[in-house]
């Protein structure tokens, strides 16, 4: 059972090796000439006026919450889809209700303006 | 057991060789050259060795050398550990999604069955999604740790965009699972030996949804608002230089290859030629003996697979140089208001059609 994962694990370890090797090489090979002006974060030539670590638009949080909702719904679909042909009509009708409930939720968010970006 | 491990190792080295060693560097050149042709310019042709330019192919070497020898820059106030970690987190998922993608069928070589996939997982498709979504962390960390306003804007954009299109991608795949009844990618490939059961015939709408969503996942034009150079300088990797910057680029190009491979496998028959079965090839080259015929079949299938992958990479590049960038609100609107309802409808219609036919 777990034998399936041997290849993927070996590949994962090698990928870590490649990625870390690249980071290591670039930190060793390149020149290092530091001075204060150069180390400033890029701001089109200006001094940085505001720190980036502040609050940002709430819409991004909303998208994240919606993502969690809909992606969990998508996870419910996976086993159903695999067994779809075995479940036949029963499975289809059950999932029809599920999709309708999901659709009502989507419509609610839509009407409430949760999907709008002005 | 040892032989099995050796075969796996050869397959891994082959995949790394093809994606990292061949496609990623060559695609940087192809993208420049193709844009030059499409825009009626001469294009990359300056780098030369002793006067030979070879259509600008030496730019690949020049770019690589330049990236290796640039200073590794970390701006003031940045979180050094996270700044270094994020290109690693972004690159690894791109490299390992290929572990479950079969690039050929099953062949009998010297009395041994060789399966041309690194890990033949029974949850292959889920593995791709699980691993691919980890890359989001890399991009978000990159923007957040840079202490730069452009980077942060880019990273919150990339987070919202990637998770939005992941929903569509997940729901689109369900149509494919319904018609094939399996998540094992080798089985999905094997079913498509029959030309009329290719995914494009069974799931035509699914193909367009999946392709659009996967270009958006890869943040390429027309969905490149997170790194839009005319708005956000370079988005989440503004503060990256040298090979760390190169790693983000490499991740993008390797992902293009992966997207091409997944689309080929799910919708365009994988390694199969239309109307040509494995048995047909074997009987045609029967005079070479069993191993010889199998080697011929292997070469044909791998060649066909990567030819299809090349086509879809080229298609992504044509899309890139044809369409202008969408505004960010248009991207979110497309994802949530058009692609998501369409993919839900696709599931329902697929289910109804399957039930009606049985």
CSV table of C-alpha atoms in Angstrom, one decimal:
chain,number,residue,atom,x,y,z
A,1,UNK,CA,0.0,0.0,0.0
A,2,UNK,CA,2.6,2.5,1.1
A,3,UNK,CA,5.0,1.2,-1.6
A,4,UNK,CA,3.2,3.4,-4.1
A,5,UNK,CA,4.6,6.4,-2.3
A,6,UNK,CA,8.3,5.4,-2.6
A,7,UNK,CA,8.8,7.1,-5.9
A,8,UNK,CA,7.0,10.3,-4.8
A,9,UNK,CA,9.0,10.4,-1.6
A,10,UNK,CA,12.3,10.0,-3.4
A,11,UNK,CA,11.3,12.7,-5.8
A,12,UNK,CA,10.3,15.0,-2.9
A,13,UNK,CA,13.7,14.5,-1.3
A,14,UNK,CA,15.5,15.2,-4.6
A,15,UNK,CA,13.3,18.3,-5.2
A,16,UNK,CA,14.3,19.6,-1.7
A,17,UNK,CA,17.9,19.0,-2.7
A,18,UNK,CA,17.5,20.9,-6.0
A,19,UNK,CA,15.7,23.9,-4.4
A,20,UNK,CA,18.1,24.2,-1.4
A,21,UNK,CA,21.1,23.7,-3.6
A,22,UNK,CA,20.0,26.6,-5.8
A,23,UNK,CA,19.4,28.9,-2.8
A,24,UNK,CA,22.8,27.9,-1.4
A,25,UNK,CA,24.6,28.5,-4.6
A,26,UNK,CA,23.1,31.9,-5.2
A,27,UNK,CA,24.1,33.0,-1.7
A,28,UNK,CA,27.7,31.8,-2.2
A,29,UNK,CA,28.4,32.7,-5.8
A,30,UNK,CA,27.0,36.3,-6.0
A,31,UNK,CA,28.9,39.4,-5.0
A,32,UNK,CA,28.1,41.0,-1.7
A,33,UNK,CA,28.3,44.8,-1.6
A,34,UNK,CA,25.9,46.2,1.0
A,35,UNK,CA,25.3,49.9,1.7
A,36,UNK,CA,22.3,51.6,3.4
A,37,UNK,CA,20.6,53.1,0.3
A,38,UNK,CA,20.7,49.8,-1.6
A,39,UNK,CA,19.1,47.8,1.1
A,40,UNK,CA,16.0,50.0,1.1
A,41,UNK,CA,12.9,48.1,-0.1
A,42,UNK,CA,12.0,49.1,-3.7
A,43,UNK,CA,9.5,51.9,-3.8
A,44,UNK,CA,10.1,53.4,-7.3
A,45,UNK,CA,13.0,55.5,-6.0
A,46,UNK,CA,11.2,57.0,-3.0
A,47,UNK,CA,11.8,56.3,0.7
A,48,UNK,CA,9.3,53.9,2.0
A,49,UNK,CA,6.4,56.0,3.4
A,50,UNK,CA,4.2,53.4,5.0
A,51,UNK,CA,5.1,49.9,6.2
A,52,UNK,CA,3.4,47.2,4.2
A,53,UNK,CA,2.4,45.3,7.4
A,54,UNK,CA,-0.9,46.9,7.9
A,55,UNK,CA,-4.6,46.1,7.5
A,56,UNK,CA,-5.8,45.4,4.0
A,57,UNK,CA,-9.1,45.1,2.3
A,58,UNK,CA,-11.6,42.8,4.0
A,59,UNK,CA,-12.7,41.4,0.6
A,60,UNK,CA,-9.6,39.1,0.5
A,61,UNK,CA,-10.7,37.5,3.8
A,62,UNK,CA,-14.2,37.0,2.4
A,63,UNK,CA,-12.7,35.2,-0.6
A,64,UNK,CA,-10.7,33.0,1.8
A,65,UNK,CA,-13.8,32.1,3.8
A,66,UNK,CA,-15.8,31.3,0.6
A,67,UNK,CA,-12.9,29.2,-0.6
A,68,UNK,CA,-13.0,27.1,2.5
A,69,UNK,CA,-16.7,26.5,2.1
A,70,UNK,CA,-16.7,25.6,-1.6
A,71,UNK,CA,-13.6,23.6,-1.5
A,72,UNK,CA,-14.9,21.4,1.3
A,73,UNK,CA,-18.1,20.9,-0.8
A,74,UNK,CA,-15.8,19.9,-3.7
A,75,UNK,CA,-14.1,17.3,-1.4
A,76,UNK,CA,-17.6,15.8,-0.7
A,77,UNK,CA,-18.0,15.4,-4.5
A,78,UNK,CA,-14.8,13.3,-5.0
A,79,UNK,CA,-15.9,9.9,-3.5
A,80,UNK,CA,-19.4,10.4,-4.9
A,81,UNK,CA,-18.0,10.9,-8.4
A,82,UNK,CA,-15.9,7.8,-8.3
A,83,UNK,CA,-18.9,5.7,-7.3
A,84,UNK,CA,-21.4,7.5,-9.5
A,85,UNK,CA,-22.0,4.7,-11.9
A,86,UNK,CA,-22.6,2.2,-9.1
A,87,UNK,CA,-25.0,4.5,-7.2
A,88,UNK,CA,-27.1,5.2,-10.2
A,89,UNK,CA,-30.3,7.2,-9.9
A,90,UNK,CA,-30.2,7.2,-6.1
A,91,UNK,CA,-26.8,8.9,-6.0
A,92,UNK,CA,-27.8,11.4,-8.7
A,93,UNK,CA,-30.9,12.6,-6.8
A,94,UNK,CA,-29.1,12.8,-3.5
A,95,UNK,CA,-26.4,14.9,-5.1
A,96,UNK,CA,-29.0,17.0,-6.9
A,97,UNK,CA,-30.2,18.2,-3.5
A,98,UNK,CA,-26.7,18.8,-2.4
A,99,UNK,CA,-25.9,20.9,-5.5
A,100,UNK,CA,-29.2,22.8,-5.1
A,101,UNK,CA,-28.3,23.7,-1.5
A,102,UNK,CA,-24.8,24.7,-2.7
A,103,UNK,CA,-26.4,26.8,-5.5
A,104,UNK,CA,-28.7,28.5,-3.0
A,105,UNK,CA,-25.7,29.4,-0.9
A,106,UNK,CA,-23.9,30.7,-3.9
A,107,UNK,CA,-26.9,32.8,-5.0
A,108,UNK,CA,-27.2,34.2,-1.4
A,109,UNK,CA,-23.5,35.3,-1.5
A,110,UNK,CA,-24.0,36.7,-5.0
A,111,UNK,CA,-27.1,38.7,-4.0
A,112,UNK,CA,-25.5,40.0,-0.8
A,113,UNK,CA,-22.7,41.4,-3.0
A,114,UNK,CA,-20.0,39.1,-1.5
A,115,UNK,CA,-18.6,38.4,-5.0
A,116,UNK,CA,-18.5,42.0,-6.1
A,117,UNK,CA,-15.2,43.9,-6.5
A,118,UNK,CA,-15.8,47.6,-7.2
B,1,UNK,CA,13.3,-5.0,-5.1
B,2,UNK,CA,16.6,-3.3,-5.9
B,3,UNK,CA,15.9,-3.4,-9.6
B,4,UNK,CA,12.5,-1.8,-9.0
B,5,UNK,CA,14.1,1.0,-7.0
B,6,UNK,CA,16.7,1.5,-9.8
B,7,UNK,CA,13.9,1.8,-12.4
B,8,UNK,CA,12.1,4.3,-10.2
B,9,UNK,CA,15.3,6.3,-9.9
B,10,UNK,CA,15.8,6.3,-13.7
B,11,UNK,CA,12.3,7.5,-14.2
B,12,UNK,CA,12.8,10.3,-11.7
B,13,UNK,CA,16.0,11.4,-13.3
B,14,UNK,CA,14.3,11.3,-16.7
B,15,UNK,CA,11.5,13.5,-15.5
B,16,UNK,CA,13.8,16.0,-13.8
B,17,UNK,CA,15.9,16.0,-16.9
B,18,UNK,CA,12.9,16.7,-19.1
B,19,UNK,CA,11.3,19.4,-16.9
B,20,UNK,CA,14.2,21.1,-15.2
B,21,UNK,CA,17.0,20.3,-17.6
B,22,UNK,CA,15.2,20.7,-20.9
B,23,UNK,CA,11.8,22.4,-20.8
B,24,UNK,CA,12.4,25.1,-18.2
B,25,UNK,CA,15.5,26.6,-19.9
B,26,UNK,CA,14.3,26.1,-23.5
B,27,UNK,CA,11.0,27.6,-22.7
B,28,UNK,CA,12.6,30.9,-21.6
B,29,UNK,CA,14.0,31.1,-25.1
B,30,UNK,CA,10.9,29.9,-26.8
B,31,UNK,CA,8.8,32.5,-25.0
B,32,UNK,CA,11.1,35.3,-26.2
B,33,UNK,CA,11.4,34.0,-29.7
B,34,UNK,CA,7.7,33.4,-30.1
B,35,UNK,CA,6.8,36.8,-28.8
B,36,UNK,CA,9.3,38.3,-31.2
B,37,UNK,CA,7.7,36.4,-34.1
B,38,UNK,CA,4.2,37.3,-33.0
B,39,UNK,CA,5.1,41.0,-32.7
B,40,UNK,CA,7.2,41.1,-35.9
B,41,UNK,CA,10.5,41.7,-34.1
B,42,UNK,CA,13.8,40.1,-34.6
B,43,UNK,CA,14.0,38.9,-31.0
B,44,UNK,CA,16.6,37.4,-28.9
B,45,UNK,CA,19.7,37.1,-31.1
B,46,UNK,CA,22.5,39.0,-29.3
B,47,UNK,CA,24.3,36.3,-27.3
B,48,UNK,CA,26.9,34.6,-29.5
B,49,UNK,CA,29.9,32.3,-29.2
B,50,UNK,CA,32.6,33.2,-31.7
B,51,UNK,CA,30.1,34.9,-33.9
B,52,UNK,CA,27.5,32.1,-34.0
B,53,UNK,CA,24.2,33.0,-32.5
B,54,UNK,CA,22.2,29.8,-33.2
B,55,UNK,CA,18.8,31.7,-33.3
B,56,UNK,CA,19.6,33.2,-29.9
B,57,UNK,CA,19.8,29.8,-28.2
B,58,UNK,CA,22.9,30.9,-26.3
B,59,UNK,CA,20.7,33.3,-24.4
B,60,UNK,CA,19.8,30.3,-22.3
B,61,UNK,CA,23.4,30.0,-21.2
B,62,UNK,CA,23.8,33.7,-20.7
B,63,UNK,CA,20.6,34.0,-18.6
B,64,UNK,CA,21.7,31.0,-16.4
B,65,UNK,CA,25.2,32.5,-15.9
B,66,UNK,CA,23.8,35.9,-15.1
B,67,UNK,CA,21.4,34.5,-12.5
B,68,UNK,CA,24.1,32.5,-10.8
B,69,UNK,CA,26.5,35.4,-10.5
B,70,UNK,CA,24.0,38.1,-9.3
B,71,UNK,CA,24.0,39.3,-5.7
B,72,UNK,CA,21.5,37.6,-3.4
B,73,UNK,CA,19.6,40.6,-2.1
B,74,UNK,CA,17.5,40.8,1.0
B,75,UNK,CA,16.0,44.2,1.7
B,76,UNK,CA,16.1,46.0,5.0
B,77,UNK,CA,13.4,45.0,7.4
B,78,UNK,CA,12.6,41.8,5.5
B,79,UNK,CA,12.2,38.5,7.4
B,80,UNK,CA,15.4,36.8,6.3
B,81,UNK,CA,14.4,33.2,7.0
B,82,UNK,CA,11.0,33.4,5.3
B,83,UNK,CA,12.5,35.4,2.4
B,84,UNK,CA,14.9,32.5,1.8
B,85,UNK,CA,12.3,29.8,2.4
B,86,UNK,CA,9.6,31.1,0.0
B,87,UNK,CA,11.3,30.3,-3.3
B,88,UNK,CA,12.0,26.8,-2.0
B,89,UNK,CA,8.3,26.3,-1.0
B,90,UNK,CA,7.2,27.7,-4.4
B,91,UNK,CA,9.5,25.5,-6.5
B,92,UNK,CA,9.2,22.1,-4.7
B,93,UNK,CA,5.5,21.5,-5.5
B,94,UNK,CA,6.1,22.4,-9.1
B,95,UNK,CA,8.8,19.8,-9.3
B,96,UNK,CA,7.0,16.9,-7.6
B,97,UNK,CA,3.5,17.1,-9.2
B,98,UNK,CA,5.0,15.1,-12.1
B,99,UNK,CA,5.4,12.1,-9.8
B,100,UNK,CA,1.9,10.8,-10.4
B,101,UNK,CA,1.6,11.7,-14.1
B,102,UNK,CA,2.2,8.7,-16.4
B,103,UNK,CA,4.1,9.5,-19.5
B,104,UNK,CA,3.6,6.1,-21.1
B,105,UNK,CA,1.8,2.8,-20.6
B,106,UNK,CA,3.0,-0.5,-19.2
B,107,UNK,CA,5.7,-2.3,-21.2
B,108,UNK,CA,7.3,-5.7,-20.8
B,109,UNK,CA,11.1,-5.2,-21.1
B,110,UNK,CA,13.3,-8.2,-20.7
B,111,UNK,CA,10.6,-10.1,-18.9
B,112,UNK,CA,9.9,-7.3,-16.5
B,113,UNK,CA,6.8,-5.1,-16.4
B,114,UNK,CA,7.8,-1.4,-16.5
B,115,UNK,CA,5.1,1.2,-15.7
B,116,UNK,CA,6.0,4.6,-17.0
B,117,UNK,CA,4.9,6.6,-13.9
B,118,UNK,CA,7.0,7.4,-10.9
B,119,UNK,CA,4.3,6.8,-8.3
B,120,UNK,CA,1.2,5.0,-9.4
B,121,UNK,CA,-1.1,6.4,-6.7
B,122,UNK,CA,-4.7,5.3,-6.4
B,123,UNK,CA,-5.5,9.0,-5.5
B,124,UNK,CA,-3.3,10.4,-8.2
B,125,UNK,CA,-5.6,13.4,-9.1
B,126,UNK,CA,-6.0,14.3,-5.5
B,127,UNK,CA,-2.2,14.2,-5.0
B,128,UNK,CA,-1.8,16.8,-7.8
B,129,UNK,CA,-4.3,19.1,-6.2
B,130,UNK,CA,-2.9,18.7,-2.7
B,131,UNK,CA,0.6,19.3,-3.8
B,132,UNK,CA,-0.1,22.1,-6.2
B,133,UNK,CA,-2.0,24.2,-3.6
B,134,UNK,CA,1.0,24.2,-1.3
B,135,UNK,CA,2.8,26.5,-3.8
B,136,UNK,CA,0.3,29.2,-2.8
B,137,UNK,CA,2.1,29.4,0.6
B,138,UNK,CA,5.4,30.1,-1.2
B,139,UNK,CA,4.0,33.0,-3.1
B,140,UNK,CA,2.2,34.5,-0.1
B,141,UNK,CA,5.3,34.2,2.1
B,142,UNK,CA,7.4,35.7,-0.6
B,143,UNK,CA,5.3,38.9,-0.7
B,144,UNK,CA,4.7,39.1,3.0
B,145,UNK,CA,8.3,38.7,4.1
B,146,UNK,CA,9.8,41.2,1.6
B,147,UNK,CA,8.8,44.3,3.6
B,148,UNK,CA,7.7,45.9,0.3
B,149,UNK,CA,4.3,47.3,-0.5
B,150,UNK,CA,4.3,46.1,-4.1
B,151,UNK,CA,5.2,42.6,-2.9
B,152,UNK,CA,2.4,42.5,-0.3
B,153,UNK,CA,-0.2,43.7,-2.8
B,154,UNK,CA,1.0,41.0,-5.2
B,155,UNK,CA,0.9,38.3,-2.6
B,156,UNK,CA,-2.7,39.0,-1.3
B,157,UNK,CA,-3.8,39.1,-5.0
B,158,UNK,CA,-2.1,35.8,-5.7
B,159,UNK,CA,-3.6,34.2,-2.6
B,160,UNK,CA,-7.2,35.3,-3.5
B,161,UNK,CA,-6.8,34.4,-7.2
B,162,UNK,CA,-5.2,31.0,-6.7
B,163,UNK,CA,-7.8,29.8,-4.1
B,164,UNK,CA,-10.7,31.1,-6.2
B,165,UNK,CA,-9.6,29.2,-9.3
B,166,UNK,CA,-8.8,26.1,-7.2
B,167,UNK,CA,-12.5,25.7,-6.5
B,168,UNK,CA,-13.3,25.7,-10.2
B,169,UNK,CA,-10.5,23.3,-10.9
B,170,UNK,CA,-11.6,20.9,-8.3
B,171,UNK,CA,-15.2,20.9,-9.4
B,172,UNK,CA,-14.2,20.5,-13.1
B,173,UNK,CA,-12.2,17.4,-12.3
B,174,UNK,CA,-15.3,15.8,-10.8
B,175,UNK,CA,-16.8,15.5,-14.3
B,176,UNK,CA,-13.7,13.6,-15.4
B,177,UNK,CA,-14.0,11.3,-12.4
B,178,UNK,CA,-17.6,10.6,-13.1
B,179,UNK,CA,-17.0,9.5,-16.7
B,180,UNK,CA,-13.9,7.4,-16.0
B,181,UNK,CA,-14.8,6.2,-12.5
B,182,UNK,CA,-11.2,6.3,-11.2
B,183,UNK,CA,-8.6,8.7,-9.8
B,184,UNK,CA,-5.7,6.6,-10.8
B,185,UNK,CA,-4.1,8.5,-13.7
B,186,UNK,CA,-2.6,5.4,-15.3
B,187,UNK,CA,-6.1,3.9,-15.6
B,188,UNK,CA,-7.5,7.2,-17.0
B,189,UNK,CA,-4.7,7.1,-19.6
B,190,UNK,CA,-5.4,3.4,-20.4
B,191,UNK,CA,-9.1,3.9,-20.9
B,192,UNK,CA,-8.3,6.5,-23.5
B,193,UNK,CA,-6.8,4.0,-25.8
B,194,UNK,CA,-10.2,4.1,-27.4
B,195,UNK,CA,-10.2,7.3,-29.4
B,196,UNK,CA,-13.9,8.1,-28.8
B,197,UNK,CA,-13.4,7.9,-25.1
B,198,UNK,CA,-10.9,10.8,-25.0
B,199,UNK,CA,-11.8,13.4,-22.4
B,200,UNK,CA,-12.4,16.1,-25.0
B,201,UNK,CA,-15.4,14.1,-26.3
B,202,UNK,CA,-16.7,13.1,-23.0
B,203,UNK,CA,-16.1,16.5,-21.2
B,204,UNK,CA,-15.8,19.3,-23.8
B,205,UNK,CA,-17.0,22.0,-21.4
B,206,UNK,CA,-14.8,20.6,-18.7
B,207,UNK,CA,-11.7,21.0,-20.9
B,208,UNK,CA,-12.3,24.7,-21.4
B,209,UNK,CA,-13.0,25.3,-17.7
B,210,UNK,CA,-10.0,23.3,-16.7
B,211,UNK,CA,-7.7,25.0,-19.1
B,212,UNK,CA,-8.8,28.5,-18.1
B,213,UNK,CA,-8.6,27.7,-14.4
B,214,UNK,CA,-5.1,26.2,-14.8
B,215,UNK,CA,-3.7,29.2,-16.6
B,216,UNK,CA,-5.1,31.3,-13.8
B,217,UNK,CA,-3.5,29.0,-11.2
B,218,UNK,CA,-0.2,29.5,-13.0
B,219,UNK,CA,-0.7,33.3,-12.9
B,220,UNK,CA,0.1,33.7,-16.6
B,221,UNK,CA,-1.3,36.4,-18.8
B,222,UNK,CA,-4.3,37.1,-19.1
B,223,UNK,CA,-4.5,36.2,-15.4
B,224,UNK,CA,-1.2,37.8,-14.3
B,225,UNK,CA,-2.6,40.5,-12.0
B,226,UNK,CA,-0.5,39.3,-9.1
B,227,UNK,CA,2.8,40.1,-10.9
B,228,UNK,CA,1.5,42.7,-13.3
B,229,UNK,CA,4.7,44.6,-14.2
B,230,UNK,CA,3.0,47.8,-15.2
B,231,UNK,CA,1.0,48.0,-11.9
B,232,UNK,CA,3.0,46.2,-9.2
B,233,UNK,CA,6.6,46.4,-10.6
B,234,UNK,CA,6.9,42.6,-10.3
B,235,UNK,CA,4.4,41.6,-7.7
B,236,UNK,CA,5.3,39.2,-5.0
B,237,UNK,CA,8.9,38.7,-6.3
B,238,UNK,CA,9.9,42.3,-6.6
B,239,UNK,CA,12.6,42.0,-3.9
B,240,UNK,CA,14.1,38.8,-5.3
B,241,UNK,CA,17.3,38.7,-7.3
B,242,UNK,CA,19.7,36.1,-8.7
B,243,UNK,CA,18.8,32.5,-8.6
B,244,UNK,CA,16.0,33.0,-6.0
B,245,UNK,CA,14.2,35.1,-8.7
B,246,UNK,CA,15.1,32.4,-11.1
B,247,UNK,CA,13.4,29.8,-9.0
B,248,UNK,CA,10.1,31.6,-9.2
B,249,UNK,CA,10.5,31.7,-12.9
B,250,UNK,CA,11.5,28.1,-13.1
B,251,UNK,CA,8.4,27.1,-11.0
B,252,UNK,CA,6.3,28.9,-13.5
B,253,UNK,CA,7.8,27.2,-16.5
B,254,UNK,CA,7.8,23.7,-14.9
B,255,UNK,CA,4.1,24.3,-14.0
B,256,UNK,CA,3.4,25.1,-17.7
B,257,UNK,CA,4.8,21.7,-18.6
B,258,UNK,CA,2.7,20.1,-15.8
B,259,UNK,CA,-0.4,21.8,-17.0
B,260,UNK,CA,0.3,20.6,-20.5
B,261,UNK,CA,0.8,17.1,-19.2
B,262,UNK,CA,-2.4,17.0,-17.1
B,263,UNK,CA,-4.5,18.4,-20.0
B,264,UNK,CA,-3.0,15.9,-22.3
B,265,UNK,CA,-3.6,13.1,-19.9
B,266,UNK,CA,-7.2,14.0,-18.9
B,267,UNK,CA,-8.6,15.3,-22.2
B,268,UNK,CA,-6.4,14.3,-25.1
B,269,UNK,CA,-5.6,10.6,-24.7
B,270,UNK,CA,-2.3,10.9,-22.8
B,271,UNK,CA,0.3,8.7,-24.6
B,272,UNK,CA,-2.2,7.1,-27.0
B,273,UNK,CA,-2.3,7.8,-30.7
B,274,UNK,CA,-5.8,8.0,-32.2
B,275,UNK,CA,-7.0,4.6,-33.6
B,276,UNK,CA,-3.7,3.0,-32.8
B,277,UNK,CA,-3.8,0.4,-30.0
B,278,UNK,CA,-0.9,-1.0,-28.0
B,279,UNK,CA,-1.6,-4.4,-29.5
B,280,UNK,CA,-1.5,-2.9,-33.0
B,281,UNK,CA,2.0,-1.5,-32.4
B,282,UNK,CA,3.2,-4.8,-30.9
B,283,UNK,CA,1.9,-6.9,-33.7
B,284,UNK,CA,3.3,-4.5,-36.3
B,285,UNK,CA,6.8,-4.8,-34.8
B,286,UNK,CA,6.5,-8.4,-33.9
B,287,UNK,CA,9.6,-9.4,-35.9
B,288,UNK,CA,11.8,-7.5,-33.4
B,289,UNK,CA,10.9,-9.9,-30.6
B,290,UNK,CA,8.8,-9.1,-27.5
B,291,UNK,CA,11.3,-6.7,-25.9
B,292,UNK,CA,12.1,-5.0,-29.2
B,293,UNK,CA,8.5,-4.4,-30.0
B,294,UNK,CA,7.9,-3.1,-26.5
B,295,UNK,CA,10.8,-0.7,-26.8
B,296,UNK,CA,9.4,0.7,-30.1
B,297,UNK,CA,5.9,1.1,-28.4
B,298,UNK,CA,7.6,2.8,-25.5
B,299,UNK,CA,9.4,5.3,-27.7
B,300,UNK,CA,6.3,6.0,-29.8
B,301,UNK,CA,4.1,6.5,-26.7
B,302,UNK,CA,6.6,8.8,-24.9
B,303,UNK,CA,7.2,10.7,-28.1
B,304,UNK,CA,3.5,11.2,-28.6
B,305,UNK,CA,2.9,12.2,-25.0
B,306,UNK,CA,5.6,14.9,-25.1
B,307,UNK,CA,4.6,16.1,-28.5
B,308,UNK,CA,1.1,16.7,-27.2
B,309,UNK,CA,2.6,18.4,-24.1
B,310,UNK,CA,4.6,20.7,-26.4
B,311,UNK,CA,1.5,21.6,-28.3
B,312,UNK,CA,-0.3,22.7,-25.1
B,313,UNK,CA,2.7,24.7,-23.9
B,314,UNK,CA,2.8,26.4,-27.2
B,315,UNK,CA,-1.0,27.0,-26.9
B,316,UNK,CA,-0.5,28.6,-23.5
B,317,UNK,CA,2.2,30.9,-25.0
B,318,UNK,CA,-0.1,31.9,-27.9
B,319,UNK,CA,-2.8,32.8,-25.3
B,320,UNK,CA,-0.3,34.8,-23.4
B,321,UNK,CA,0.7,36.9,-26.4
B,322,UNK,CA,-2.8,37.2,-27.8
B,323,UNK,CA,-4.9,38.4,-24.9
B,324,UNK,CA,-4.4,41.5,-22.8
B,325,UNK,CA,-4.4,41.3,-19.0
B,326,UNK,CA,-7.7,41.2,-17.2
B,327,UNK,CA,-8.4,43.7,-14.4
B,328,UNK,CA,-8.4,42.1,-11.0
B,329,UNK,CA,-12.1,42.5,-10.5
B,330,UNK,CA,-12.7,40.9,-13.8
B,331,UNK,CA,-10.5,38.0,-12.8
B,332,UNK,CA,-12.5,37.4,-9.6
B,333,UNK,CA,-15.8,37.9,-11.4
B,334,UNK,CA,-14.8,35.3,-14.0
B,335,UNK,CA,-13.8,32.8,-11.4
B,336,UNK,CA,-16.7,33.1,-9.0
B,337,UNK,CA,-19.6,34.2,-11.2
B,338,UNK,CA,-18.9,32.4,-14.5
B,339,UNK,CA,-16.6,29.5,-14.1
B,340,UNK,CA,-17.9,28.2,-10.7
B,341,UNK,CA,-21.7,28.1,-11.8
B,342,UNK,CA,-20.6,26.6,-15.1
B,343,UNK,CA,-18.6,23.9,-13.4
B,344,UNK,CA,-21.5,23.0,-11.1
B,345,UNK,CA,-23.8,22.8,-14.1
B,346,UNK,CA,-21.3,20.6,-15.9
B,347,UNK,CA,-21.5,18.1,-13.0
B,348,UNK,CA,-25.2,18.0,-13.2
B,349,UNK,CA,-25.4,17.7,-16.9
B,350,UNK,CA,-22.7,15.0,-17.0
B,351,UNK,CA,-24.6,13.0,-14.3
B,352,UNK,CA,-27.9,13.3,-16.2
B,353,UNK,CA,-26.3,12.3,-19.5
B,354,UNK,CA,-24.5,9.3,-18.0
B,355,UNK,CA,-27.8,8.1,-16.4
B,356,UNK,CA,-29.7,8.6,-19.6
B,357,UNK,CA,-27.2,6.6,-21.6
B,358,UNK,CA,-27.2,3.7,-19.2
